[in-house]
Amino acid sequence: MEARKLHPVVAGLFSRGQRRTVRVAIEQEYVVAAADGGVVPIEEVRRAAEASFAAPYVSFEPGGQLELSLPPSLDPIGDLRRLTADLRRRLAGITLKAIPVDPRQDVPLQLTSARYVAMQRHFDRIGPAGRRMMRRTASTQICLDWWPGQAGIEQWRVLNLAGPFLAARFNRSDRLATWLAVDPARTAFDDSLLRDEDPVTSYAAFAAAATVFVDGPVGHVSTLFPPTRPRGTYLEVRFLDALEPDAVERAVAVLRQLMYDDVRRRDVLRVLEGSCSAERWRAAATGVLDQEVAA
């Protein structure tokens, strides 16, 4: 798909907010298991959860992973703890595990819409990592307000540059290695999104290079999975493993500083400019970036 056709859609993803708000929203994914460790059908989980306070925020990933997509909040960790606790009380005999990789090898594809079937077919042409990612991985995604003006450009750059170091600090599994192997043309674990001064131009070029397997520019752009995803008025951090609440709290504290503290953000940018690369992401995925994080 040509970059010029994608440019208007991508520009909408980079519209950014009009005010310097400082909210945080958490999207927490859980691996779901029956009491005997077996797979639980999505509809069974949905029925069990329908009376919970969390019900309006529950959705599912292709392998049946439950996603709790909470609204923006000034107390995101408190919301996560309260709603997860209530949800677990309702799911008698069903376990929610905040683990990044499901140890079960035979998890089926539970969401069989045309989109997910096409996605699996595309990933299968590349290797086994796509099926593993779709069916067996879980993450903690943190969404942060995206500011107008130069501060917003800095926010975009600092999350992309700091991503490998934050992944090395907080992740504890091979989930990231799976993502790196899924489809490099649509995941951007390199410096491709920072090569042009205009981020819209860089992102449109990235989108144009990815294989198309759904209809239309909007649908195609929705199948891109960069480590930090532009979402119009906010940025979505996608490179973290599924974390327990205490670790989520620490990650949110770091991300709040990077995004909302002008002095801290600019200090980090001065240190990290030019550091984002495929080699950094591979080092984060294999655990060899840990010494640099400590330094």
Short mmCIF file of C-alpha atoms in Angstrom, two decimals, residues 3-143:
data_model
loop_
_atom_site.label_atom_id
_atom_site.label_comp_id
_atom_site.label_asym_id
_atom_site.label_seq_id
_atom_site.Cartn_x
_atom_site.Cartn_y
_atom_site.Cartn_z
CA ALA A 3 2.59 5.81 1.70
CA ARG A 4 0.58 8.69 0.19
CA LYS A 5 -2.67 6.73 0.60
CA LEU A 6 -1.77 5.91 4.18
CA HIS A 7 -0.63 9.42 5.12
CA PRO A 8 -4.10 10.85 6.05
CA VAL A 9 -4.86 7.87 8.28
CA VAL A 10 -1.45 8.06 9.94
CA ALA A 11 -1.81 11.81 10.45
CA GLY A 12 -4.92 11.10 12.52
CA LEU A 13 -2.89 8.81 14.75
CA PHE A 14 -0.52 11.72 15.43
CA SER A 15 -3.15 14.40 16.09
CA ARG A 16 -2.20 14.68 19.78
CA GLY A 17 -4.12 16.32 22.59
CA GLN A 18 -4.74 20.03 23.06
CA ARG A 19 -3.79 20.22 26.75
CA ARG A 20 -0.93 19.02 28.95
CA THR A 21 -3.00 16.52 30.93
CA VAL A 22 -1.20 13.85 32.97
CA ARG A 23 -3.52 10.85 33.03
CA VAL A 24 -2.54 7.18 32.85
CA ALA A 25 -4.60 4.23 31.62
CA ILE A 26 -3.66 0.58 32.00
CA GLU A 27 -4.55 -2.29 29.69
CA GLN A 28 -3.74 -5.49 31.58
CA GLU A 29 -3.76 -8.88 29.87
CA TYR A 30 -4.14 -12.14 31.79
CA VAL A 31 -3.61 -15.76 30.77
CA VAL A 32 -6.84 -17.63 31.58
CA ALA A 33 -6.89 -21.21 32.88
CA ALA A 34 -9.43 -23.64 34.32
CA ALA A 35 -8.90 -25.21 37.74
CA ASP A 36 -7.32 -28.24 36.05
CA GLY A 37 -5.08 -26.00 33.94
CA GLY A 38 -7.13 -26.42 30.78
CA VAL A 39 -8.27 -23.82 28.27
CA VAL A 40 -11.51 -21.98 29.10
CA PRO A 41 -13.83 -20.95 26.25
CA ILE A 42 -14.16 -17.18 25.95
CA GLU A 43 -17.95 -17.25 26.27
CA GLU A 44 -17.70 -19.10 29.58
CA VAL A 45 -15.35 -16.43 30.92
CA ARG A 46 -17.57 -13.66 29.60
CA ARG A 47 -20.66 -15.09 31.32
CA ALA A 48 -18.82 -15.49 34.61
CA ALA A 49 -17.55 -11.88 34.44
CA GLU A 50 -20.75 -10.16 33.34
CA ALA A 51 -21.84 -9.17 36.88
CA SER A 52 -18.45 -7.78 37.89
CA PHE A 53 -17.58 -4.08 38.12
CA ALA A 54 -14.87 -4.81 35.54
CA ALA A 55 -17.30 -6.19 32.94
CA PRO A 56 -17.46 -3.00 30.82
CA TYR A 57 -13.69 -3.09 30.43
CA VAL A 58 -13.24 -6.79 29.58
CA SER A 59 -12.22 -7.97 26.11
CA PHE A 60 -10.25 -10.94 24.78
CA GLU A 61 -7.16 -11.72 22.75
CA PRO A 62 -7.06 -14.43 20.06
CA GLY A 63 -5.98 -17.26 22.36
CA GLY A 64 -8.55 -16.41 25.02
CA GLN A 65 -6.31 -14.10 27.07
CA LEU A 66 -8.49 -11.66 29.01
CA GLU A 67 -7.72 -7.97 28.62
CA LEU A 68 -8.83 -5.44 31.21
CA SER A 69 -8.78 -2.05 29.41
CA LEU A 70 -9.27 0.55 32.13
CA PRO A 71 -10.16 4.20 31.46
CA PRO A 72 -7.69 7.03 32.16
CA SER A 73 -7.27 7.69 35.86
CA LEU A 74 -5.22 9.59 38.42
CA ASP A 75 -5.06 6.34 40.45
CA PRO A 76 -4.49 3.68 37.78
CA ILE A 77 -2.86 1.14 40.10
CA GLY A 78 -5.65 1.39 42.64
CA ASP A 79 -8.20 0.88 39.86
CA LEU A 80 -6.28 -2.11 38.53
CA ARG A 81 -6.08 -3.76 41.96
CA ARG A 82 -9.75 -3.18 42.82
CA LEU A 83 -11.24 -4.29 39.51
CA THR A 84 -8.95 -7.30 39.17
CA ALA A 85 -9.81 -8.45 42.70
CA ASP A 86 -13.53 -8.13 41.99
CA LEU A 87 -13.16 -9.95 38.68
CA ARG A 88 -11.28 -12.82 40.29
CA ARG A 89 -14.02 -13.21 42.91
CA ARG A 90 -16.58 -13.61 40.15
CA LEU A 91 -14.55 -16.13 38.14
CA ALA A 92 -15.00 -19.12 40.46
CA GLY A 93 -12.84 -21.97 39.20
CA ILE A 94 -11.19 -19.79 36.56
CA THR A 95 -7.71 -18.39 37.17
CA LEU A 96 -6.31 -15.12 35.83
CA LYS A 97 -2.51 -15.20 35.65
CA ALA A 98 -0.40 -12.08 35.11
CA ILE A 99 2.27 -14.04 33.26
CA PRO A 100 3.86 -12.99 29.95
CA VAL A 101 3.88 -16.42 28.27
CA ASP A 102 1.32 -19.20 28.64
CA PRO A 103 3.26 -22.42 29.37
CA ARG A 104 0.61 -24.53 27.61
CA GLN A 105 1.66 -25.56 24.12
CA ASP A 106 -1.75 -26.39 22.65
CA VAL A 107 -3.74 -23.17 23.07
CA PRO A 108 -6.27 -22.89 20.21
CA LEU A 109 -7.22 -19.80 18.24
CA GLN A 110 -10.46 -18.75 19.95
CA LEU A 111 -11.18 -15.54 18.01
CA THR A 112 -11.80 -16.68 14.44
CA SER A 113 -12.94 -13.49 12.74
CA ALA A 114 -11.70 -12.89 9.20
CA ARG A 115 -9.12 -10.45 10.60
CA TYR A 116 -7.52 -12.94 12.98
CA VAL A 117 -7.62 -15.82 10.51
CA ALA A 118 -5.90 -13.63 7.92
CA MET A 119 -3.37 -12.46 10.50
CA GLN A 120 -2.51 -16.00 11.53
CA ARG A 121 -2.20 -17.08 7.89
CA HIS A 122 0.17 -14.18 7.22
CA PHE A 123 2.32 -14.87 10.29
CA ASP A 124 2.48 -18.59 9.46
CA ARG A 125 4.30 -17.71 6.24
CA ILE A 126 7.09 -16.17 8.34
CA GLY A 127 7.46 -18.73 11.13
CA PRO A 128 5.96 -20.06 14.38
CA ALA A 129 6.36 -16.85 16.41
CA GLY A 130 3.11 -15.34 15.14
CA ARG A 131 0.93 -18.14 16.49
CA ARG A 132 2.79 -18.06 19.79
CA MET A 133 2.31 -14.30 20.08
CA MET A 134 -1.40 -14.39 19.21
CA ARG A 135 -2.36 -17.34 21.39
CA ARG A 136 0.09 -17.49 24.29
CA THR A 137 1.51 -14.07 25.20
CA ALA A 138 0.20 -11.39 27.55
CA SER A 139 1.39 -7.87 28.29
CA THR A 140 0.81 -4.80 30.41
CA GLN A 141 0.12 -1.84 28.12
CA ILE A 142 0.35 1.64 29.60
CA CYS A 143 -1.34 4.58 27.90
#
